[in-house]
Coordinates of C-alpha atoms and ligand atoms in Angstrom, one line a residue:
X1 CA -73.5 21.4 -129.8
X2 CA -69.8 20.1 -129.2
X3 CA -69.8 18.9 -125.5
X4 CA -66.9 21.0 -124.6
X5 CA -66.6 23.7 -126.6
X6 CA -63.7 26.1 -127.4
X7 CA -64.0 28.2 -124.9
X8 CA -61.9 31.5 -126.2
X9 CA -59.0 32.0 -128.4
X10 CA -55.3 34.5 -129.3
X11 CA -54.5 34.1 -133.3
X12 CA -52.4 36.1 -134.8
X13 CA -52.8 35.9 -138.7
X14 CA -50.1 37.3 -140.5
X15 CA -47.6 37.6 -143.7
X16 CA -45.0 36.9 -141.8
X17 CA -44.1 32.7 -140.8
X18 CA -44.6 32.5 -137.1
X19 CA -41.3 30.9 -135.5
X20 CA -44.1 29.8 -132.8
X21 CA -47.6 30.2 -131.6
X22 CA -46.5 32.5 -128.7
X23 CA -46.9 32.3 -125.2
X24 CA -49.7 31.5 -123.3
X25 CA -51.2 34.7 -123.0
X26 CA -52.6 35.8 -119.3
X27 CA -55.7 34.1 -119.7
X28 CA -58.6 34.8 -117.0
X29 CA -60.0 31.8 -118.2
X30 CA -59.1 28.4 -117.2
X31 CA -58.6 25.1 -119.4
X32 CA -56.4 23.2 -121.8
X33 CA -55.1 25.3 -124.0
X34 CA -54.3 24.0 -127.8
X35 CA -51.6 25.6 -130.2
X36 CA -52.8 27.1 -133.2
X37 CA -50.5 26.9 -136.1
X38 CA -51.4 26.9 -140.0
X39 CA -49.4 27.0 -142.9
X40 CA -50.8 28.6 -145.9
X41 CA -51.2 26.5 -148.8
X42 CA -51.0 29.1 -151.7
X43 CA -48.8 32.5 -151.8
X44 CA -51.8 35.0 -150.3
X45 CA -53.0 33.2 -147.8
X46 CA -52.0 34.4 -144.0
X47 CA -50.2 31.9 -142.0
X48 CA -52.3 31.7 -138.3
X49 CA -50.3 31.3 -135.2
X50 CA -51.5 31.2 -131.7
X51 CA -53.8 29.3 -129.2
X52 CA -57.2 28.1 -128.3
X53 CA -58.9 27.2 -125.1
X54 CA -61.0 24.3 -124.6
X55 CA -62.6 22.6 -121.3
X56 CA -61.5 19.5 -122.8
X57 CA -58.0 18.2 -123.7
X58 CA -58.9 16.8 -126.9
X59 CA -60.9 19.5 -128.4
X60 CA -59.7 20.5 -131.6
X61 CA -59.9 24.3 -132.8
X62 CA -59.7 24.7 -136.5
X63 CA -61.3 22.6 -139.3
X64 CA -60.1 23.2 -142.9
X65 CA -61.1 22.0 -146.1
X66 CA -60.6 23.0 -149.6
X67 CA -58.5 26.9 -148.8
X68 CA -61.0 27.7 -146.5
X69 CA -60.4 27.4 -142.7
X70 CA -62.8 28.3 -139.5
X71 CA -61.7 28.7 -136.1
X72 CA -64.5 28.6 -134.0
X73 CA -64.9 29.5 -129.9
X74 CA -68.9 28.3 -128.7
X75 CA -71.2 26.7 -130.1
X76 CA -74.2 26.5 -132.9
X77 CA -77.6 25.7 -131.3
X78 CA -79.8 24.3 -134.5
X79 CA -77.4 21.9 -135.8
X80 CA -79.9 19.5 -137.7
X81 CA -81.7 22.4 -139.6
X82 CA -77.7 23.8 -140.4
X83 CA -76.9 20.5 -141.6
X84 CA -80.0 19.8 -143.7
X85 CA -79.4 23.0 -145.8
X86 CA -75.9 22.5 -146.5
X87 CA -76.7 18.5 -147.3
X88 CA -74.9 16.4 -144.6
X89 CA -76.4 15.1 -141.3
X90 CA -74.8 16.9 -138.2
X91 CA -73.8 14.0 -136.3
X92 CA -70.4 13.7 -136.3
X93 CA -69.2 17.1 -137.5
X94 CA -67.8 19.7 -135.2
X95 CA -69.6 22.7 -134.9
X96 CA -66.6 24.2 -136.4
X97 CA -67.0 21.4 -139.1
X98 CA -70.7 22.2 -139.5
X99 CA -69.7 26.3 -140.0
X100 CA -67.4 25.1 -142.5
X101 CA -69.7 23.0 -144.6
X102 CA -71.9 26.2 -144.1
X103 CA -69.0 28.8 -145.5
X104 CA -68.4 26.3 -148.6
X105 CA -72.3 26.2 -149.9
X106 CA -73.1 29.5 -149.2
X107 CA -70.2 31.6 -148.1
X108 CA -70.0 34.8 -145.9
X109 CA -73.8 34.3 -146.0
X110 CA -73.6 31.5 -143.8
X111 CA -73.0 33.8 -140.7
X112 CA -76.5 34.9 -141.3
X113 CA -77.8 31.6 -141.2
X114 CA -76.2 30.7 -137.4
X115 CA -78.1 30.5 -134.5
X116 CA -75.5 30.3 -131.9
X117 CA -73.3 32.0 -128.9
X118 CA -70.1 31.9 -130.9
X119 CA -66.9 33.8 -132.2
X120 CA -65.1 32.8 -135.1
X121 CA -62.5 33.4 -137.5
X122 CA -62.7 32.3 -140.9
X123 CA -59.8 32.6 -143.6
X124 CA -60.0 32.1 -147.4
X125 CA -57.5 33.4 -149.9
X126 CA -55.7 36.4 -148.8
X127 CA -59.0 37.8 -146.7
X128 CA -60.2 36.7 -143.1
X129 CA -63.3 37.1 -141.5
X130 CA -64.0 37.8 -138.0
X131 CA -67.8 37.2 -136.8
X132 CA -69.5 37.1 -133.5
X133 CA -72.9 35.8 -132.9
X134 CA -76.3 37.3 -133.2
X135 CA -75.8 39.6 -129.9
X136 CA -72.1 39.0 -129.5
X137 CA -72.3 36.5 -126.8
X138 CA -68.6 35.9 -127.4
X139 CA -67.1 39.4 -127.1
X140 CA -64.5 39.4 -129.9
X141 CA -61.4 42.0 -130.1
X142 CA -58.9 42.3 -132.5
X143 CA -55.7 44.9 -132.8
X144 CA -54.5 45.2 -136.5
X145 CA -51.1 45.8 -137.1
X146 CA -48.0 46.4 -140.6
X147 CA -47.4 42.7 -140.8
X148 CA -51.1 41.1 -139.9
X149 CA -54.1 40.8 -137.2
X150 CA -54.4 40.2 -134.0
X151 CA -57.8 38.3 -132.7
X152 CA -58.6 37.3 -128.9
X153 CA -61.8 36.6 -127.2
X154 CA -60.5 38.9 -124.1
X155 CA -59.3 42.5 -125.2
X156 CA -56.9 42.0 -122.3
X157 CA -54.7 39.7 -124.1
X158 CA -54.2 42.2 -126.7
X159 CA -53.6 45.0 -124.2
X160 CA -49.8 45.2 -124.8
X161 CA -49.5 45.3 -128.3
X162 CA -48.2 48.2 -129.5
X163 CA -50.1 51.3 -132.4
X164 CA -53.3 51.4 -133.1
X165 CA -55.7 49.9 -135.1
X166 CA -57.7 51.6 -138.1
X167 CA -61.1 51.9 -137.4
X168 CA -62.2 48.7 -139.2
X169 CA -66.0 49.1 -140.0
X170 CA -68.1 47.1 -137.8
X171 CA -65.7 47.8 -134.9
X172 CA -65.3 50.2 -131.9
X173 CA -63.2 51.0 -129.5
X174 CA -62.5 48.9 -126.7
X175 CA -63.1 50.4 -123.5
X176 CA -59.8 51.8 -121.7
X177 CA -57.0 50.0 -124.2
X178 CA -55.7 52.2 -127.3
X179 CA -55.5 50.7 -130.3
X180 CA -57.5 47.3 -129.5
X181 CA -61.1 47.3 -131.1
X182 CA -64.5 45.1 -130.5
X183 CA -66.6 43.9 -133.4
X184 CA -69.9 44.4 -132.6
X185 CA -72.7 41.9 -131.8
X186 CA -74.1 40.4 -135.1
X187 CA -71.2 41.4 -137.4
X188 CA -69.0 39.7 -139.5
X189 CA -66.1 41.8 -140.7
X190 CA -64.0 41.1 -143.2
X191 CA -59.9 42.0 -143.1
X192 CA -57.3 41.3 -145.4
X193 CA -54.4 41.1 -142.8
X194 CA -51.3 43.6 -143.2
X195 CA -53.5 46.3 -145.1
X196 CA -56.5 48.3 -144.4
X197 CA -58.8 47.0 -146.5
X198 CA -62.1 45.9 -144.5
X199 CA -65.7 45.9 -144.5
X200 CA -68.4 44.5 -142.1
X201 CA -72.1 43.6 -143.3
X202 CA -74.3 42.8 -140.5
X203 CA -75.5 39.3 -139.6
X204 CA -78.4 40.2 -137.0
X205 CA -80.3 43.1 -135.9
X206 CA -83.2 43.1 -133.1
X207 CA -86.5 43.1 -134.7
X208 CA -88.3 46.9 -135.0
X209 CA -91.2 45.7 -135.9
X210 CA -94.3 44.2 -133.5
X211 CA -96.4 41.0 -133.8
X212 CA -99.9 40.8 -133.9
X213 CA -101.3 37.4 -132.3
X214 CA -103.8 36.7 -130.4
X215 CA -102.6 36.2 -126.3
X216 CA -102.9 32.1 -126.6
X217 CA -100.8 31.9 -129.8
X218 CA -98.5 34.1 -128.4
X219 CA -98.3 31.8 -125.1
X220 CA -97.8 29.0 -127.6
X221 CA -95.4 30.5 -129.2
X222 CA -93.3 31.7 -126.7
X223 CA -93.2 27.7 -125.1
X224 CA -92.2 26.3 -127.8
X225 CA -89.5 28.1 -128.7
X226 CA -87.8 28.6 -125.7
X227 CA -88.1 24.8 -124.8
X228 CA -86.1 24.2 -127.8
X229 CA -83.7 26.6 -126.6
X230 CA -83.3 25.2 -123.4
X231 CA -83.1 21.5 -125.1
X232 CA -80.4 22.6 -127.7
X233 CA -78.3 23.9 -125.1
X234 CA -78.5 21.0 -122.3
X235 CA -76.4 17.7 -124.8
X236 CA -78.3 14.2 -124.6
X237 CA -81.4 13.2 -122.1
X238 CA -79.3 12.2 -119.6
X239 CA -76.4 14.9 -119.5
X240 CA -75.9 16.4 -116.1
X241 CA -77.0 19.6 -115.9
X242 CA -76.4 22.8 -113.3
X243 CA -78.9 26.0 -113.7
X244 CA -78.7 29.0 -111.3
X245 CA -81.9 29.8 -109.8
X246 CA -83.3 32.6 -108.3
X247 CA -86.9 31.8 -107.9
X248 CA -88.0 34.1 -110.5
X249 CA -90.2 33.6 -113.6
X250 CA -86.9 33.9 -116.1
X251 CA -84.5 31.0 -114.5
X252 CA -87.8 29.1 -113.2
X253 CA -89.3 28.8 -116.9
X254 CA -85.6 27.5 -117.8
X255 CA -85.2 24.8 -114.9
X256 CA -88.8 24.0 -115.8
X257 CA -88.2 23.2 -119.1
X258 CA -84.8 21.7 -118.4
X259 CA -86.4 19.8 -116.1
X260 CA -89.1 18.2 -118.6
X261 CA -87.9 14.4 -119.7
X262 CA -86.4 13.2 -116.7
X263 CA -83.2 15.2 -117.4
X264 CA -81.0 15.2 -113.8
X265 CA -80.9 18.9 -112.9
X266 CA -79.2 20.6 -110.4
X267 CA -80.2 23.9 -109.1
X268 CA -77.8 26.8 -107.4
X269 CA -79.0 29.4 -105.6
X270 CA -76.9 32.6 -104.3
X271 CA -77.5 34.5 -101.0
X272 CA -75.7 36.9 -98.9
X273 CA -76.2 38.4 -95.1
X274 CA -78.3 41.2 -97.0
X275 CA -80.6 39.4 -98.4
X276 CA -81.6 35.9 -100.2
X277 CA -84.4 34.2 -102.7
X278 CA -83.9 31.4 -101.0
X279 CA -87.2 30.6 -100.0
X280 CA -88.8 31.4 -103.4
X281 CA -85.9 29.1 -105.4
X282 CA -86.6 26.4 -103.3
X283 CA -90.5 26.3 -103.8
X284 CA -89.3 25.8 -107.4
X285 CA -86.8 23.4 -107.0
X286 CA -89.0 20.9 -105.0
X287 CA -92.1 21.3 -107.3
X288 CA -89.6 20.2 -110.1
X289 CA -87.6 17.5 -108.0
X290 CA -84.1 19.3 -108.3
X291 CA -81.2 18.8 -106.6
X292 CA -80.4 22.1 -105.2
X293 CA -77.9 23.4 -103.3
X294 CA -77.4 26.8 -101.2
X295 CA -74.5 29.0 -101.0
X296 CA -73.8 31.6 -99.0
X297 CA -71.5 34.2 -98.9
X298 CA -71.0 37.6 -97.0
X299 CA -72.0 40.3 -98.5
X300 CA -68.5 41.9 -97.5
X301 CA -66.8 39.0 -99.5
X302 CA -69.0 39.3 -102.3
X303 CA -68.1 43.3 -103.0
X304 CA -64.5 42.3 -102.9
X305 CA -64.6 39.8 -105.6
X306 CA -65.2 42.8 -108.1
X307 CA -61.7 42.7 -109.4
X308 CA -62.6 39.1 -110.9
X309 CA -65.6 40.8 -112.4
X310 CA -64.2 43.3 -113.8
X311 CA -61.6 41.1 -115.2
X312 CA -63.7 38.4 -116.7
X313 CA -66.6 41.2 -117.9
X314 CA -63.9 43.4 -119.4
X315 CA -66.1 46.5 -118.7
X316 CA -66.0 49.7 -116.8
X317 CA -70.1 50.4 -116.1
X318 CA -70.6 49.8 -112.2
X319 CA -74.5 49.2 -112.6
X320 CA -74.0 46.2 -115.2
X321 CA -71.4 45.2 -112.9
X322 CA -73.7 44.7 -109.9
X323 CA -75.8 42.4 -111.9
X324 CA -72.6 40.1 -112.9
X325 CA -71.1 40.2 -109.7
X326 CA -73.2 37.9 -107.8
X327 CA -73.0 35.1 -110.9
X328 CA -69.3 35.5 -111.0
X329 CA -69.4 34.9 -106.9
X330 CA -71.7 31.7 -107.5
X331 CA -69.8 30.1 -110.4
X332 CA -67.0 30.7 -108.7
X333 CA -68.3 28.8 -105.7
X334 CA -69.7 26.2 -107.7
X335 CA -66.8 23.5 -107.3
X336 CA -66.9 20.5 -110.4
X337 CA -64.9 22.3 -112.9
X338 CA -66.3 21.3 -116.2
X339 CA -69.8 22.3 -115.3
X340 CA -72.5 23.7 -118.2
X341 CA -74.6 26.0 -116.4
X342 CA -77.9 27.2 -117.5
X343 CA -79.1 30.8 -116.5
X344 CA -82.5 33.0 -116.8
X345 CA -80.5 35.7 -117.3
X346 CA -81.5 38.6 -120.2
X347 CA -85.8 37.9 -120.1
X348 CA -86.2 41.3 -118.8
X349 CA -84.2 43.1 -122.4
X350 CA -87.1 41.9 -124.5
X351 CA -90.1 41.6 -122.4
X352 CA -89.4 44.9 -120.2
X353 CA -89.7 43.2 -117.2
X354 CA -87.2 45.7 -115.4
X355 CA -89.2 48.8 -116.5
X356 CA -91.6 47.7 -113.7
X357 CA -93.3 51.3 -113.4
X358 CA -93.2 51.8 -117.1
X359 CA -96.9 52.3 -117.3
X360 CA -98.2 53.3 -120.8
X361 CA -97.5 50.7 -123.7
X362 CA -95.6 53.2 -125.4
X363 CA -93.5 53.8 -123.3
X364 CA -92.6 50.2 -122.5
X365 CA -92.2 49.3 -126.3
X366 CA -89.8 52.9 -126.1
X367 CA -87.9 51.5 -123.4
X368 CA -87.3 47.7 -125.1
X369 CA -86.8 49.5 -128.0
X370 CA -83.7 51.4 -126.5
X371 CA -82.3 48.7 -124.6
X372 CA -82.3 46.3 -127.7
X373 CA -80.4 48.5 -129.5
X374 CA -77.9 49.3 -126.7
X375 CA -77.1 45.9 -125.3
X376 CA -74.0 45.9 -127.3
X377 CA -70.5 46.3 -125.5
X378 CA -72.1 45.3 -122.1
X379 CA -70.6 42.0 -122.0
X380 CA -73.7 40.9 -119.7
X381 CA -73.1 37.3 -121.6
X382 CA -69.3 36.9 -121.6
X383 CA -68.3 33.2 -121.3
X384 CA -65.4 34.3 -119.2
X385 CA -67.6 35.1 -116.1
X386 CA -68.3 31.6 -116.1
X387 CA -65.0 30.1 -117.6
X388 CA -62.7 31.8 -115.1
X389 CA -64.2 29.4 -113.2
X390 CA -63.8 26.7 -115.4
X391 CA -67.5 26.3 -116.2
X392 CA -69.1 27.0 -119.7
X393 CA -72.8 29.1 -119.7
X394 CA -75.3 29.2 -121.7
X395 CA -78.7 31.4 -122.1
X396 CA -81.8 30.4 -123.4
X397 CA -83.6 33.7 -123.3
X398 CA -80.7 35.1 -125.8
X399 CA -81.0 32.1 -128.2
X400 CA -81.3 34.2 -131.7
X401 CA -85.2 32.8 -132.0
X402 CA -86.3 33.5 -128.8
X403 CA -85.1 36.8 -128.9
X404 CA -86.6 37.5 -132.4
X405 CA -90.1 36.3 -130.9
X406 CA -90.0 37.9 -127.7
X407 CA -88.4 41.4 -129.4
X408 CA -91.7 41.4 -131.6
X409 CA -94.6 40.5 -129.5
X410 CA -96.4 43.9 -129.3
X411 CA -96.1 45.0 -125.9
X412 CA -99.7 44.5 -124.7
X413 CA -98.7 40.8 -124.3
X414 CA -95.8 41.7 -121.9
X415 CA -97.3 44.4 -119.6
X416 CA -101.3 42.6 -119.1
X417 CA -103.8 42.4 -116.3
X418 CA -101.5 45.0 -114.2
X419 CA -98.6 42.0 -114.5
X420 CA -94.9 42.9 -116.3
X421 CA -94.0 39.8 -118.3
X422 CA -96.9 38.4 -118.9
X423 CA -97.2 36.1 -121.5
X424 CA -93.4 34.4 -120.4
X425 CA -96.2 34.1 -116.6
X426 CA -98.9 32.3 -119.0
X427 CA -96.5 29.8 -121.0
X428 CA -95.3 28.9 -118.2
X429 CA -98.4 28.3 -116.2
X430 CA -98.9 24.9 -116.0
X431 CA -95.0 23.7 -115.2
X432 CA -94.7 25.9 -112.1
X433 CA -96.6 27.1 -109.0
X434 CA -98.7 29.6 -108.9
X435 CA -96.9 31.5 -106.1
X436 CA -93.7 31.6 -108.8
X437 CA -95.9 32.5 -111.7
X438 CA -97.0 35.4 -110.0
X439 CA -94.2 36.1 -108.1
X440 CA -93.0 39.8 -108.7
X441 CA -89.7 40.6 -110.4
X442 CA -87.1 41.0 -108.2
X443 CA -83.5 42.2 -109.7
X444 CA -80.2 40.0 -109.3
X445 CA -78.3 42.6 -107.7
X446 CA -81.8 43.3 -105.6
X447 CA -82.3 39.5 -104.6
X448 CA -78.8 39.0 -103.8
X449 CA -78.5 42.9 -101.9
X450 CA -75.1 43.4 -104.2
X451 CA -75.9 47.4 -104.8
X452 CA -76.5 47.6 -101.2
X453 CA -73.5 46.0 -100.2
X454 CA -70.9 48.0 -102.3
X455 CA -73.0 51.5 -101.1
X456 CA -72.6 50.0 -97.3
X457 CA -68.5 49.2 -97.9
X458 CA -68.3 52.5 -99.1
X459 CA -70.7 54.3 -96.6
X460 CA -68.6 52.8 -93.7
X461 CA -65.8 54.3 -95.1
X462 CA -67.0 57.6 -95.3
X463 CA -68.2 58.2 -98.3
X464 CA -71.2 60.6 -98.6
X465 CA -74.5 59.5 -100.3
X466 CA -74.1 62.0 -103.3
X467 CA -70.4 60.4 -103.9
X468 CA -71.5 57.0 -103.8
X469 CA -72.2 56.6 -107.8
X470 CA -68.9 58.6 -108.9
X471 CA -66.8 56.5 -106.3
X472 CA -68.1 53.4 -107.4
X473 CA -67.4 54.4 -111.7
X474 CA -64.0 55.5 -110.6
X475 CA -63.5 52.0 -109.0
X476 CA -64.4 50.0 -111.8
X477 CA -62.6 52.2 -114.0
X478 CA -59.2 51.4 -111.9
X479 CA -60.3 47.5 -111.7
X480 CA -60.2 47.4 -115.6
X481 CA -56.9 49.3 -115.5
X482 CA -55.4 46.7 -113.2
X483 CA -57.0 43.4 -114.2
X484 CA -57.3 44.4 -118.0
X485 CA -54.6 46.6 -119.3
X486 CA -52.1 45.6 -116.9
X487 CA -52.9 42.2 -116.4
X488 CA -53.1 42.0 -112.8
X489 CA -54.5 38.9 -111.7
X490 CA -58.1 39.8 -109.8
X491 CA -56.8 38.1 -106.9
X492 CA -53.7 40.2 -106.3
X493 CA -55.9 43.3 -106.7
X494 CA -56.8 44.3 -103.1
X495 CA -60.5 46.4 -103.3
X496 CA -59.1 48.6 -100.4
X497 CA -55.9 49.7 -102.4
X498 CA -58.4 50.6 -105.3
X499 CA -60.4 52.5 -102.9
X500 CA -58.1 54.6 -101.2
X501 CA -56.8 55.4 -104.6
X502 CA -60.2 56.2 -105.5
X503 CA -60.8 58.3 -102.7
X504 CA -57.4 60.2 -102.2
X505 CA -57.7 61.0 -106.4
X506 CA -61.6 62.5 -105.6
X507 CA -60.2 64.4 -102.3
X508 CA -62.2 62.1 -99.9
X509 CA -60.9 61.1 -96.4
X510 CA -61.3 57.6 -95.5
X511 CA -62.3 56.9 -92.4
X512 CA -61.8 53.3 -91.3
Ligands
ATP601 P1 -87.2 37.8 -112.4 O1 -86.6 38.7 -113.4 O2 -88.6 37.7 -112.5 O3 -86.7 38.2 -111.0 P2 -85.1 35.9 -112.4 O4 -84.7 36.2 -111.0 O5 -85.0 34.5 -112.9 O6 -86.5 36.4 -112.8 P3 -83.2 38.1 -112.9 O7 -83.6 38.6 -111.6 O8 -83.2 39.0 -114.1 O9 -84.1 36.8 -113.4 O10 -81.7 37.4 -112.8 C1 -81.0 37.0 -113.9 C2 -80.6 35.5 -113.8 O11 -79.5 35.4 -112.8 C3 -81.7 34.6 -113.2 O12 -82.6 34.2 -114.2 C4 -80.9 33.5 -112.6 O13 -80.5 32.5 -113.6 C5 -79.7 34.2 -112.1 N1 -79.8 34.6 -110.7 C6 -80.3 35.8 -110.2 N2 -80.2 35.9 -108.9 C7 -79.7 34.7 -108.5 C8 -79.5 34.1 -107.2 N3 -79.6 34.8 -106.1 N4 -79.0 32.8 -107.2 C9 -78.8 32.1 -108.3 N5 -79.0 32.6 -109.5 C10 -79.5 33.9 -109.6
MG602 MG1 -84.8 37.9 -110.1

């Protein structure tokens, strides 16, 4: 784990000599951003032109060696084991460096063998690869065009481009931009720029099968390897660290852990006028000695912070939105630029915990089932909602082991004794207090009273209870027009504007 990693990138890889790398394209994100420019070596190879973005000035973006050459935007999360199979000790390499060494031993393959929240672009001989990581952490869009490829991290940098792209396998449309296509979580696709020759072999897929152990191994289990995902992600012992905390068993088990060794932590905790977990994340924080800090913001100025949501999400589905909103708020209050923040956030995909009334086992092992297989495109773990603020995030429940484990524990381990998430309660019994352990699950967008703040913005306004839903998917469908297809920065775009357009185009009077 670099300290700073590349945070996104814009490449174009061509046929055609670049005269430059371009223009800074509108990023969202904020940070120093480094030109990308490589010359091929032989006749074949595509010449790259464009830029990365790093949180540190003297990050470096590609690593090369012997025709091959990786671009990589993250970060790689098992870096001894990586380095022990391809022969060199990690320390000192890149995690770029490390891919590399990974691409020359074992080639495409090597994607298979990364545990990491990454994109990257790999070139060698006249073909380049495009990869994200196991869930696509690091959405990854690209726009092919006559004379060569066009890859960003944000779609909305390749809004403009003109034609559109063959349907490269392992790609799919990008929501509300024509011609600009994602590759999808766990898949590496492979391009030979100019031409439409492509193919995509997966590099990940969520377990279908379930474990048998016995509840204590399980409990084991299930501590171990999520305290190693917490450790990989936080740098040395004494590395400054910020988690958001809710108070709930998923960021809890991670400041707990994060906690463990001394480490200095600091804890953040969101609340509005409508509601607050602040009394729940502070029973935490003080049984773990963290230094934790409140913010507050109206719930009215919350709602109208959607455009930068939008924007940094890159989606148009107003329920996920509601549960990135209020993180986008906090990281965007949080003020030390530079910040790696920890989150809880994804538990509930694999253990079930939102399917609360879910009573039969089958039916909760249906229901992970489903949402494991449909997690792609939501963009819940874009970077950017962090990085617009200038912060870098990082997830310990996604880790690609944790989620294997906790996808394949048969689901009598998760719903047990009348409790959802049960053996994530058990593992982490003895770090936390009981009140926490047994604490129900309560929602981001529940603990934070987001969905009820948009509904009362729009209820105030006049809009009935049966238009609520379509007013609020035709507003997020006009903040993606505006802050991703047209490039409008979020600030300039004024959530009344959008929803009097929204209202006139449905044939709804305001009422203000
Ligand atoms: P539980 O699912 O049991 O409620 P949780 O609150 O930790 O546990 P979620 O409700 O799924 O998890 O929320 C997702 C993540 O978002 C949390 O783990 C936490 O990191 C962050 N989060 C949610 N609400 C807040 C909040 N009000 N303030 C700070 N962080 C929050
Ligand atoms: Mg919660």
């Amino acid at each position: 784990m670099g300290s700073s990693p590349i945070i996104g990138f814009s490449i174009h890889l061509g046929t055609v000599a670049p005269t430059d790398t371009g223009s800074i394209p509108p990023w969202v994100s904020t940070g120093h951003a480094i030109p990308v420019l490589v010359e091929p070596k032989t006749s074949g190879e595509p010449y790259w032109s464009g830029w990365a973005l790093a949180g540190d000035s003297r990050a470096t973006a590609v690593a090369s060696h012997d025709g091959v050459t990786v671009l990589l935007a993250g970060e790689l999360y098992h870096r001894a084991e990586l380095g022990s199979v391809v022969g060199e000790t990690a320390d000192g390499l890149s995690d770029a460096e490390l891919l590399l060494a990974c691409w020359l031993r074992y080639g495409p393959s090597g994607l298979r063998l990364c545990n990491g929240r990454f994109a990257a672009v790999v070139a060698e001989n006249d073909s380049v690869v495009v990869a994200t990581d196991h869930a696509g952490t690091i959405p990854l869009y690209l726009r092919t065009r006559p004379d060569g490829v066009d890859v960003a991290t944000e779609a909305k940098v390749l809004a403009e481009g003109a034609g559109d792209s063959f349907p490269a396998p392992g790609t799919e449309p990008a929501p509300g931009l024509t011609g600009v296509r994602r590759v999808q979580a766990g898949t590496a696709v492979t391009l030979v720029p100019g031409s439409t020759v492509a193919e995509a072999a997966r590099t990940w897929r969520p377990p279908h099968h379930r474990l048998i152990v016995s509840p204590d191994e399980a409990m084991n289990r299930v501590a171990d390897v999520l305290d190693k995902a917490v450790r990989t992600r936080l740098g040395g012992p004494h590395d400054p660290v910020t988690a958001v905390l809710s108070g709930g068993i998923d960021s809890s088990s991670v400041v707990a852990l994060a906690s463990g060794g001394g480490r200095p932590v600091r804890t953040i905790s969101l609340g509005t006028d409508i509601g607050d977990e602040f009394a729940a994340a502070r029973v935490v924080a003080e049984h773990l000695g963290t230094r934790h800090h409140e913010f507050r913001c109206s719930s009215e100025e919350l709602v109208r912070q959607l455009p930068w949501a939008v924007a940094a999400a890159e989606i148009v589905d107003a329920e996920v939105l509601e549960y990135l909103l209020p993180l986008v708020v906090l990281y965007r209050m949080v003020p030390n630029e530079g910040t790696r923040i920890v989150t809880g956030y994804g538990a509930d995909i694999p253990l079930g915990g939102m399917h609360r009334t879910t009573e039969r086992l089958h039916s909760l092992d249906e229901v992970i089932a489903f949402d494991m297989g449909t997690f792609d495109g939501l963009n819940e773990l874009s970077p950017v909602l962090g990085s617009m603020a200038g912060h870098w995030t990082t997830h310990p429940f996604w880790d690609r082991d944790v989620l294997d484990l906790l996808t394949a524990l048969e689901p009598g381990l998760k719903r047990r004794d009348g409790r959802d998430k049960w053996v994530l309660r058990e593992a982490m019994r003895e770090l936390l207090p009981t009140a926490t352990v047994t604490r129900p699950k309560l929602g981001i967008h529940e603990g934070s009273g987001t969905s009820s703040a948009w509904s009362q913005l729009l209820r105030r306004v006049g809009v009935a209870e049966s238009d609520l839903a379509s007013v609020k998917t035709a507003m997020a469908a006009v903040f993606h027009r505006r802050t991703v297809r047209e490039q409008e920065p979020p600030g300039e775009v004024s959530f009344d504007d959008v929803l009097d357009e929204v209202m006139s185009e449905q044939n709804l009077a305001v009422t203000r």
